[in-house]
């Protein structure tokens, strides 16, 4: 943990260098700075340089790809759990949760009630099965039962998913930063380039150990940044008057359940959507499986999962408080709302706007660093995991990899750099997907998350599964996800609202995938059995 020494002075500086004494005790608008101050940029630069230093620091001891990809399988489960949380949180959740709470309502928080069920399913049903077979790539598990073709299908689907995911998050991060800088969206490619370049450098150098340690620092920054926003608003308003005591008039109707599939958010839909997504990600995504494999055994992996889910609940509730606090502040001071921005329609813009224009100098730099940190935590993990899959499932599997371990590590670093470059270049197309951050994320991340999980479900838990049935299930499941995600443009016409909520993408896709795959596999297995009996 010695490399953390350089980050502590930065955190202390952020907390004490820019006191809140500039605010009056009477409730007046807290406009302390007009955009980011040069001091804020110094803090951001220190953070970026520190992460690159970490990558170099951990690169010195790498002798083989086992160390590079899974930390030799002996990493601290608490660190792994925090890293898993940071990877799956990202800037998307950091921005979308306050925006969703502020603009739509608090029912999204029902997702936290799903965490105990997720822990039981993943921790006691799935992890013991996975940890019996130590692998670098999760998709190695598919070949033994379902053949090379399904292994390659899983690997290709994962690479596609993570490329889309990373492209989306760096785009959304850059878009939020343009709000802070008060510049046009033509600056997005340059901000994407800066964010991606730093993450690519330290990831390609340091491997999984650098990723995990920087994820810990990034989690501290994320949580601290959210607390600083809550603290400044609470201090300025003289208490917790921002906390809502009744349903706000501009929030959506969010019922317990609705038979109308177009209802955007319900209690039941939120619970099912989050539970399916978490289970599918933990059990089918190389990012998660690779983290579990870096721990000692199933018990350690389960501990890392418990840490991940616990931190997720804590930060989720904190970000919800940020949404409530922002809503209270801007309702108290409506003249502080920028021209052309609406509390309901543009809710995602208020968090970055407040960071840039209403936080004291220095604190803004810390919170912006947290946003960059969130993006980098997902980029670094995604790049490292994709590199592991490409090396293991394609180069090593077909005997195309270098002959020496040093050559392996060098090739892995080149791949990591190339993959990161693809992410930066492909982020430019993400602006065409309609919806707020929460909806856009579900319309991209859930398209392939459940089909990948279903490959593992068939391989590990369905004894009569057949490759043809698995492929049919994957095709129908993915088609279902696409049809729901873009149901408005497909069935209603351009710019029309979706007749089916994004919350039903994951539950519907996994149901169709498993049902159709099991049916086709059963029919094939029955036919093969009858044919075998007839031949005897």
mmCIF file with all atom_site columns, C-alpha atoms in Angstrom, residues 25-195:
data_model
loop_
_atom_site.group_PDB
_atom_site.id
_atom_site.type_symbol
_atom_site.label_atom_id
_atom_site.label_alt_id
_atom_site.label_comp_id
_atom_site.label_asym_id
_atom_site.label_entity_id
_atom_site.label_seq_id
_atom_site.pdbx_PDB_ins_code
_atom_site.Cartn_x
_atom_site.Cartn_y
_atom_site.Cartn_z
_atom_site.occupancy
_atom_site.B_iso_or_equiv
_atom_site.pdbx_formal_charge
_atom_site.auth_seq_id
_atom_site.auth_comp_id
_atom_site.auth_asym_id
_atom_site.auth_atom_id
_atom_site.pdbx_PDB_model_num
ATOM 1   C CA . UNK A 1 25  ? -25.142 31.745  7.083   1.00 0.00 ? 25  UNK A CA 1
ATOM 2   C CA . UNK A 1 26  ? -28.219 33.277  5.455   1.00 0.00 ? 26  UNK A CA 1
ATOM 3   C CA . UNK A 1 27  ? -29.607 31.318  2.508   1.00 0.00 ? 27  UNK A CA 1
ATOM 4   C CA . UNK A 1 28  ? -28.157 33.139  -0.507  1.00 0.00 ? 28  UNK A CA 1
ATOM 5   C CA . UNK A 1 29  ? -26.959 31.567  -3.730  1.00 0.00 ? 29  UNK A CA 1
ATOM 6   C CA . UNK A 1 30  ? -23.557 29.947  -3.268  1.00 0.00 ? 30  UNK A CA 1
ATOM 7   C CA . UNK A 1 31  ? -21.845 31.020  -6.486  1.00 0.00 ? 31  UNK A CA 1
ATOM 8   C CA . UNK A 1 32  ? -18.230 30.875  -5.372  1.00 0.00 ? 32  UNK A CA 1
ATOM 9   C CA . UNK A 1 33  ? -16.522 30.378  -8.706  1.00 0.00 ? 33  UNK A CA 1
ATOM 10  C CA . UNK A 1 34  ? -17.318 30.685  -12.388 1.00 0.00 ? 34  UNK A CA 1
ATOM 11  C CA . UNK A 1 35  ? -16.117 27.400  -13.755 1.00 0.00 ? 35  UNK A CA 1
ATOM 12  C CA . UNK A 1 36  ? -12.944 25.536  -12.881 1.00 0.00 ? 36  UNK A CA 1
ATOM 13  C CA . UNK A 1 37  ? -10.117 27.594  -11.352 1.00 0.00 ? 37  UNK A CA 1
ATOM 14  C CA . UNK A 1 38  ? -6.473  26.991  -12.302 1.00 0.00 ? 38  UNK A CA 1
ATOM 15  C CA . UNK A 1 39  ? -6.025  25.432  -8.846  1.00 0.00 ? 39  UNK A CA 1
ATOM 16  C CA . UNK A 1 40  ? -8.693  22.862  -9.757  1.00 0.00 ? 40  UNK A CA 1
ATOM 17  C CA . UNK A 1 41  ? -6.759  21.946  -12.881 1.00 0.00 ? 41  UNK A CA 1
ATOM 18  C CA . UNK A 1 42  ? -3.571  21.542  -10.827 1.00 0.00 ? 42  UNK A CA 1
ATOM 19  C CA . UNK A 1 43  ? -5.367  19.036  -8.575  1.00 0.00 ? 43  UNK A CA 1
ATOM 20  C CA . UNK A 1 44  ? -6.697  17.140  -11.607 1.00 0.00 ? 44  UNK A CA 1
ATOM 21  C CA . UNK A 1 45  ? -3.204  17.064  -13.140 1.00 0.00 ? 45  UNK A CA 1
ATOM 22  C CA . UNK A 1 46  ? -1.680  15.765  -9.876  1.00 0.00 ? 46  UNK A CA 1
ATOM 23  C CA . UNK A 1 47  ? -4.239  12.964  -9.844  1.00 0.00 ? 47  UNK A CA 1
ATOM 24  C CA . UNK A 1 48  ? -3.548  11.996  -13.467 1.00 0.00 ? 48  UNK A CA 1
ATOM 25  C CA . UNK A 1 49  ? 0.236   11.966  -12.955 1.00 0.00 ? 49  UNK A CA 1
ATOM 26  C CA . UNK A 1 50  ? -0.169  9.919   -9.767  1.00 0.00 ? 50  UNK A CA 1
ATOM 27  C CA . UNK A 1 51  ? -2.109  7.180   -11.551 1.00 0.00 ? 51  UNK A CA 1
ATOM 28  C CA . UNK A 1 52  ? 0.505   6.963   -14.312 1.00 0.00 ? 52  UNK A CA 1
ATOM 29  C CA . UNK A 1 53  ? 3.179   6.675   -11.619 1.00 0.00 ? 53  UNK A CA 1
ATOM 30  C CA . UNK A 1 54  ? 1.243   3.761   -10.108 1.00 0.00 ? 54  UNK A CA 1
ATOM 31  C CA . UNK A 1 55  ? 1.211   1.974   -13.458 1.00 0.00 ? 55  UNK A CA 1
ATOM 32  C CA . UNK A 1 56  ? 4.978   2.356   -13.752 1.00 0.00 ? 56  UNK A CA 1
ATOM 33  C CA . UNK A 1 57  ? 5.484   1.291   -10.107 1.00 0.00 ? 57  UNK A CA 1
ATOM 34  C CA . UNK A 1 58  ? 3.664   -2.021  -10.524 1.00 0.00 ? 58  UNK A CA 1
ATOM 35  C CA . UNK A 1 59  ? 5.133   -2.723  -13.958 1.00 0.00 ? 59  UNK A CA 1
ATOM 36  C CA . UNK A 1 60  ? 8.586   -3.222  -12.422 1.00 0.00 ? 60  UNK A CA 1
ATOM 37  C CA . UNK A 1 61  ? 7.757   -6.579  -10.822 1.00 0.00 ? 61  UNK A CA 1
ATOM 38  C CA . UNK A 1 62  ? 5.899   -8.232  -13.685 1.00 0.00 ? 62  UNK A CA 1
ATOM 39  C CA . UNK A 1 63  ? 7.534   -11.409 -14.886 1.00 0.00 ? 63  UNK A CA 1
ATOM 40  C CA . UNK A 1 64  ? 4.568   -13.284 -16.400 1.00 0.00 ? 64  UNK A CA 1
ATOM 41  C CA . UNK A 1 65  ? 0.970   -12.860 -17.581 1.00 0.00 ? 65  UNK A CA 1
ATOM 42  C CA . UNK A 1 66  ? -0.416  -14.520 -14.445 1.00 0.00 ? 66  UNK A CA 1
ATOM 43  C CA . UNK A 1 67  ? 0.877   -11.556 -12.457 1.00 0.00 ? 67  UNK A CA 1
ATOM 44  C CA . UNK A 1 68  ? -0.288  -9.117  -15.135 1.00 0.00 ? 68  UNK A CA 1
ATOM 45  C CA . UNK A 1 69  ? -3.879  -10.436 -15.409 1.00 0.00 ? 69  UNK A CA 1
ATOM 46  C CA . UNK A 1 70  ? -4.790  -11.993 -12.034 1.00 0.00 ? 70  UNK A CA 1
ATOM 47  C CA . UNK A 1 71  ? -2.119  -10.767 -9.626  1.00 0.00 ? 71  UNK A CA 1
ATOM 48  C CA . UNK A 1 72  ? -0.852  -14.369 -9.252  1.00 0.00 ? 72  UNK A CA 1
ATOM 49  C CA . UNK A 1 73  ? -4.181  -15.372 -7.682  1.00 0.00 ? 73  UNK A CA 1
ATOM 50  C CA . UNK A 1 74  ? -3.317  -14.156 -4.177  1.00 0.00 ? 74  UNK A CA 1
ATOM 51  C CA . UNK A 1 75  ? -4.808  -10.662 -4.004  1.00 0.00 ? 75  UNK A CA 1
ATOM 52  C CA . UNK A 1 76  ? -6.561  -9.184  -0.976  1.00 0.00 ? 76  UNK A CA 1
ATOM 53  C CA . UNK A 1 77  ? -10.326 -9.917  -1.222  1.00 0.00 ? 77  UNK A CA 1
ATOM 54  C CA . UNK A 1 78  ? -11.253 -6.559  0.327   1.00 0.00 ? 78  UNK A CA 1
ATOM 55  C CA . UNK A 1 79  ? -9.254  -4.695  -2.324  1.00 0.00 ? 79  UNK A CA 1
ATOM 56  C CA . UNK A 1 80  ? -10.793 -6.915  -5.001  1.00 0.00 ? 80  UNK A CA 1
ATOM 57  C CA . UNK A 1 81  ? -14.301 -6.136  -3.712  1.00 0.00 ? 81  UNK A CA 1
ATOM 58  C CA . UNK A 1 82  ? -13.656 -2.389  -3.786  1.00 0.00 ? 82  UNK A CA 1
ATOM 59  C CA . UNK A 1 83  ? -12.151 -2.737  -7.267  1.00 0.00 ? 83  UNK A CA 1
ATOM 60  C CA . UNK A 1 84  ? -15.242 -4.612  -8.471  1.00 0.00 ? 84  UNK A CA 1
ATOM 61  C CA . UNK A 1 85  ? -17.451 -1.852  -7.117  1.00 0.00 ? 85  UNK A CA 1
ATOM 62  C CA . UNK A 1 86  ? -15.374 0.909   -8.727  1.00 0.00 ? 86  UNK A CA 1
ATOM 63  C CA . UNK A 1 87  ? -15.326 -0.906  -12.055 1.00 0.00 ? 87  UNK A CA 1
ATOM 64  C CA . UNK A 1 88  ? -19.085 -1.401  -12.208 1.00 0.00 ? 88  UNK A CA 1
ATOM 65  C CA . UNK A 1 89  ? -19.910 2.040   -10.773 1.00 0.00 ? 89  UNK A CA 1
ATOM 66  C CA . UNK A 1 90  ? -18.135 4.259   -13.326 1.00 0.00 ? 90  UNK A CA 1
ATOM 67  C CA . UNK A 1 91  ? -18.996 7.845   -14.218 1.00 0.00 ? 91  UNK A CA 1
ATOM 68  C CA . UNK A 1 92  ? -22.299 6.605   -15.620 1.00 0.00 ? 92  UNK A CA 1
ATOM 69  C CA . UNK A 1 93  ? -23.690 5.656   -12.213 1.00 0.00 ? 93  UNK A CA 1
ATOM 70  C CA . UNK A 1 94  ? -21.930 8.576   -10.522 1.00 0.00 ? 94  UNK A CA 1
ATOM 71  C CA . UNK A 1 95  ? -23.796 11.007  -12.770 1.00 0.00 ? 95  UNK A CA 1
ATOM 72  C CA . UNK A 1 96  ? -26.983 9.058   -13.433 1.00 0.00 ? 96  UNK A CA 1
ATOM 73  C CA . UNK A 1 97  ? -28.040 8.332   -9.845  1.00 0.00 ? 97  UNK A CA 1
ATOM 74  C CA . UNK A 1 98  ? -28.272 11.994  -8.724  1.00 0.00 ? 98  UNK A CA 1
ATOM 75  C CA . UNK A 1 99  ? -29.881 12.889  -12.066 1.00 0.00 ? 99  UNK A CA 1
ATOM 76  C CA . UNK A 1 100 ? -32.393 10.027  -11.861 1.00 0.00 ? 100 UNK A CA 1
ATOM 77  C CA . UNK A 1 101 ? -33.358 10.919  -8.265  1.00 0.00 ? 101 UNK A CA 1
ATOM 78  C CA . UNK A 1 102 ? -33.555 14.649  -8.993  1.00 0.00 ? 102 UNK A CA 1
ATOM 79  C CA . UNK A 1 103 ? -35.525 14.434  -12.216 1.00 0.00 ? 103 UNK A CA 1
ATOM 80  C CA . UNK A 1 104 ? -37.583 11.241  -12.001 1.00 0.00 ? 104 UNK A CA 1
ATOM 81  C CA . UNK A 1 105 ? -38.007 10.207  -8.352  1.00 0.00 ? 105 UNK A CA 1
ATOM 82  C CA . UNK A 1 106 ? -36.463 7.951   -5.661  1.00 0.00 ? 106 UNK A CA 1
ATOM 83  C CA . UNK A 1 107 ? -37.914 4.547   -6.597  1.00 0.00 ? 107 UNK A CA 1
ATOM 84  C CA . UNK A 1 108 ? -34.628 3.656   -8.334  1.00 0.00 ? 108 UNK A CA 1
ATOM 85  C CA . UNK A 1 109 ? -33.240 3.108   -4.816  1.00 0.00 ? 109 UNK A CA 1
ATOM 86  C CA . UNK A 1 110 ? -35.292 -0.072  -4.521  1.00 0.00 ? 110 UNK A CA 1
ATOM 87  C CA . UNK A 1 111 ? -32.369 -1.713  -6.327  1.00 0.00 ? 111 UNK A CA 1
ATOM 88  C CA . UNK A 1 112 ? -30.456 -1.793  -3.034  1.00 0.00 ? 112 UNK A CA 1
ATOM 89  C CA . UNK A 1 113 ? -32.991 -4.283  -1.649  1.00 0.00 ? 113 UNK A CA 1
ATOM 90  C CA . UNK A 1 114 ? -31.852 -6.755  -4.302  1.00 0.00 ? 114 UNK A CA 1
ATOM 91  C CA . UNK A 1 115 ? -28.283 -6.939  -2.944  1.00 0.00 ? 115 UNK A CA 1
ATOM 92  C CA . UNK A 1 116 ? -28.853 -9.713  -0.335  1.00 0.00 ? 116 UNK A CA 1
ATOM 93  C CA . UNK A 1 117 ? -30.494 -11.914 -2.982  1.00 0.00 ? 117 UNK A CA 1
ATOM 94  C CA . UNK A 1 118 ? -27.631 -11.236 -5.391  1.00 0.00 ? 118 UNK A CA 1
ATOM 95  C CA . UNK A 1 119 ? -25.117 -12.238 -2.703  1.00 0.00 ? 119 UNK A CA 1
ATOM 96  C CA . UNK A 1 120 ? -26.891 -15.530 -2.012  1.00 0.00 ? 120 UNK A CA 1
ATOM 97  C CA . UNK A 1 121 ? -27.216 -16.472 -5.694  1.00 0.00 ? 121 UNK A CA 1
ATOM 98  C CA . UNK A 1 122 ? -23.711 -15.482 -6.770  1.00 0.00 ? 122 UNK A CA 1
ATOM 99  C CA . UNK A 1 123 ? -21.845 -16.225 -3.551  1.00 0.00 ? 123 UNK A CA 1
ATOM 100 C CA . UNK A 1 124 ? -23.233 -19.663 -2.732  1.00 0.00 ? 124 UNK A CA 1
ATOM 101 C CA . UNK A 1 125 ? -24.476 -21.018 -6.067  1.00 0.00 ? 125 UNK A CA 1
ATOM 102 C CA . UNK A 1 126 ? -22.179 -19.620 -8.742  1.00 0.00 ? 126 UNK A CA 1
ATOM 103 C CA . UNK A 1 127 ? -18.793 -18.798 -7.176  1.00 0.00 ? 127 UNK A CA 1
ATOM 104 C CA . UNK A 1 128 ? -18.085 -22.322 -5.810  1.00 0.00 ? 128 UNK A CA 1
ATOM 105 C CA . UNK A 1 129 ? -18.600 -23.755 -9.303  1.00 0.00 ? 129 UNK A CA 1
ATOM 106 C CA . UNK A 1 130 ? -16.358 -21.166 -10.933 1.00 0.00 ? 130 UNK A CA 1
ATOM 107 C CA . UNK A 1 131 ? -13.542 -21.346 -8.378  1.00 0.00 ? 131 UNK A CA 1
ATOM 108 C CA . UNK A 1 132 ? -13.114 -25.094 -8.836  1.00 0.00 ? 132 UNK A CA 1
ATOM 109 C CA . UNK A 1 133 ? -11.503 -24.310 -12.196 1.00 0.00 ? 133 UNK A CA 1
ATOM 110 C CA . UNK A 1 134 ? -8.773  -21.676 -12.061 1.00 0.00 ? 134 UNK A CA 1
ATOM 111 C CA . UNK A 1 135 ? -8.667  -19.866 -15.394 1.00 0.00 ? 135 UNK A CA 1
ATOM 112 C CA . UNK A 1 136 ? -7.358  -16.577 -16.767 1.00 0.00 ? 136 UNK A CA 1
ATOM 113 C CA . UNK A 1 137 ? -10.266 -16.113 -19.161 1.00 0.00 ? 137 UNK A CA 1
ATOM 114 C CA . UNK A 1 138 ? -13.760 -16.976 -17.979 1.00 0.00 ? 138 UNK A CA 1
ATOM 115 C CA . UNK A 1 139 ? -14.585 -18.279 -21.446 1.00 0.00 ? 139 UNK A CA 1
ATOM 116 C CA . UNK A 1 140 ? -12.188 -21.188 -21.046 1.00 0.00 ? 140 UNK A CA 1
ATOM 117 C CA . UNK A 1 141 ? -14.964 -22.703 -18.917 1.00 0.00 ? 141 UNK A CA 1
ATOM 118 C CA . UNK A 1 142 ? -17.287 -22.837 -21.920 1.00 0.00 ? 142 UNK A CA 1
ATOM 119 C CA . UNK A 1 143 ? -15.137 -24.965 -24.217 1.00 0.00 ? 143 UNK A CA 1
ATOM 120 C CA . UNK A 1 144 ? -15.076 -28.144 -22.107 1.00 0.00 ? 144 UNK A CA 1
ATOM 121 C CA . UNK A 1 145 ? -18.882 -28.499 -22.127 1.00 0.00 ? 145 UNK A CA 1
ATOM 122 C CA . UNK A 1 146 ? -20.025 -26.711 -25.271 1.00 0.00 ? 146 UNK A CA 1
ATOM 123 C CA . UNK A 1 147 ? -17.005 -26.684 -27.568 1.00 0.00 ? 147 UNK A CA 1
ATOM 124 C CA . UNK A 1 148 ? -14.613 -24.154 -29.055 1.00 0.00 ? 148 UNK A CA 1
ATOM 125 C CA . UNK A 1 149 ? -17.310 -22.351 -31.039 1.00 0.00 ? 149 UNK A CA 1
ATOM 126 C CA . UNK A 1 150 ? -19.284 -21.355 -27.921 1.00 0.00 ? 150 UNK A CA 1
ATOM 127 C CA . UNK A 1 151 ? -16.075 -20.296 -26.166 1.00 0.00 ? 151 UNK A CA 1
ATOM 128 C CA . UNK A 1 152 ? -15.217 -17.984 -29.052 1.00 0.00 ? 152 UNK A CA 1
ATOM 129 C CA . UNK A 1 153 ? -18.812 -16.721 -29.191 1.00 0.00 ? 153 UNK A CA 1
ATOM 130 C CA . UNK A 1 154 ? -18.659 -15.803 -25.518 1.00 0.00 ? 154 UNK A CA 1
ATOM 131 C CA . UNK A 1 155 ? -15.299 -14.089 -25.917 1.00 0.00 ? 155 UNK A CA 1
ATOM 132 C CA . UNK A 1 156 ? -16.471 -12.087 -28.951 1.00 0.00 ? 156 UNK A CA 1
ATOM 133 C CA . UNK A 1 157 ? -19.690 -11.038 -27.211 1.00 0.00 ? 157 UNK A CA 1
ATOM 134 C CA . UNK A 1 158 ? -17.738 -9.934  -24.127 1.00 0.00 ? 158 UNK A CA 1
ATOM 135 C CA . UNK A 1 159 ? -15.242 -7.892  -26.153 1.00 0.00 ? 159 UNK A CA 1
ATOM 136 C CA . UNK A 1 160 ? -18.131 -6.214  -27.998 1.00 0.00 ? 160 UNK A CA 1
ATOM 137 C CA . UNK A 1 161 ? -19.984 -5.475  -24.740 1.00 0.00 ? 161 UNK A CA 1
ATOM 138 C CA . UNK A 1 162 ? -16.996 -3.933  -22.991 1.00 0.00 ? 162 UNK A CA 1
ATOM 139 C CA . UNK A 1 163 ? -16.010 -1.844  -26.013 1.00 0.00 ? 163 UNK A CA 1
ATOM 140 C CA . UNK A 1 164 ? -19.550 -0.414  -26.160 1.00 0.00 ? 164 UNK A CA 1
ATOM 141 C CA . UNK A 1 165 ? -19.603 0.101   -22.391 1.00 0.00 ? 165 UNK A CA 1
ATOM 142 C CA . UNK A 1 166 ? -16.273 1.906   -22.243 1.00 0.00 ? 166 UNK A CA 1
ATOM 143 C CA . UNK A 1 167 ? -17.063 4.027   -25.293 1.00 0.00 ? 167 UNK A CA 1
ATOM 144 C CA . UNK A 1 168 ? -20.319 5.117   -23.681 1.00 0.00 ? 168 UNK A CA 1
ATOM 145 C CA . UNK A 1 169 ? -18.818 6.009   -20.331 1.00 0.00 ? 169 UNK A CA 1
ATOM 146 C CA . UNK A 1 170 ? -15.937 8.076   -21.706 1.00 0.00 ? 170 UNK A CA 1
ATOM 147 C CA . UNK A 1 171 ? -18.421 9.921   -23.919 1.00 0.00 ? 171 UNK A CA 1
ATOM 148 C CA . UNK A 1 172 ? -20.739 10.682  -20.988 1.00 0.00 ? 172 UNK A CA 1
ATOM 149 C CA . UNK A 1 173 ? -17.788 11.779  -18.848 1.00 0.00 ? 173 UNK A CA 1
ATOM 150 C CA . UNK A 1 174 ? -16.608 14.135  -21.558 1.00 0.00 ? 174 UNK A CA 1
ATOM 151 C CA . UNK A 1 175 ? -20.123 15.486  -22.014 1.00 0.00 ? 175 UNK A CA 1
ATOM 152 C CA . UNK A 1 176 ? -20.373 16.230  -18.280 1.00 0.00 ? 176 UNK A CA 1
ATOM 153 C CA . UNK A 1 177 ? -17.004 17.979  -18.334 1.00 0.00 ? 177 UNK A CA 1
ATOM 154 C CA . UNK A 1 178 ? -18.183 20.257  -21.169 1.00 0.00 ? 178 UNK A CA 1
ATOM 155 C CA . UNK A 1 179 ? -21.010 21.364  -18.861 1.00 0.00 ? 179 UNK A CA 1
ATOM 156 C CA . UNK A 1 180 ? -18.462 22.199  -16.173 1.00 0.00 ? 180 UNK A CA 1
ATOM 157 C CA . UNK A 1 181 ? -16.255 24.109  -18.577 1.00 0.00 ? 181 UNK A CA 1
ATOM 158 C CA . UNK A 1 182 ? -19.208 25.852  -20.245 1.00 0.00 ? 182 UNK A CA 1
ATOM 159 C CA . UNK A 1 183 ? -17.896 24.883  -23.680 1.00 0.00 ? 183 UNK A CA 1
ATOM 160 C CA . UNK A 1 184 ? -19.619 23.325  -26.669 1.00 0.00 ? 184 UNK A CA 1
ATOM 161 C CA . UNK A 1 185 ? -19.844 19.610  -27.389 1.00 0.00 ? 185 UNK A CA 1
ATOM 162 C CA . UNK A 1 186 ? -17.215 20.004  -30.106 1.00 0.00 ? 186 UNK A CA 1
ATOM 163 C CA . UNK A 1 187 ? -14.712 19.724  -27.200 1.00 0.00 ? 187 UNK A CA 1
ATOM 164 C CA . UNK A 1 188 ? -15.873 16.195  -26.343 1.00 0.00 ? 188 UNK A CA 1
ATOM 165 C CA . UNK A 1 189 ? -13.273 14.385  -28.533 1.00 0.00 ? 189 UNK A CA 1
ATOM 166 C CA . UNK A 1 190 ? -10.407 16.258  -26.853 1.00 0.00 ? 190 UNK A CA 1
ATOM 167 C CA . UNK A 1 191 ? -11.666 15.514  -23.338 1.00 0.00 ? 191 UNK A CA 1
ATOM 168 C CA . UNK A 1 192 ? -12.187 11.867  -24.314 1.00 0.00 ? 192 UNK A CA 1
ATOM 169 C CA . UNK A 1 193 ? -8.614  11.737  -25.594 1.00 0.00 ? 193 UNK A CA 1
ATOM 170 C CA . UNK A 1 194 ? -7.178  13.102  -22.335 1.00 0.00 ? 194 UNK A CA 1
ATOM 171 C CA . UNK A 1 195 ? -9.228  10.803  -20.089 1.00 0.00 ? 195 UNK A CA 1
#
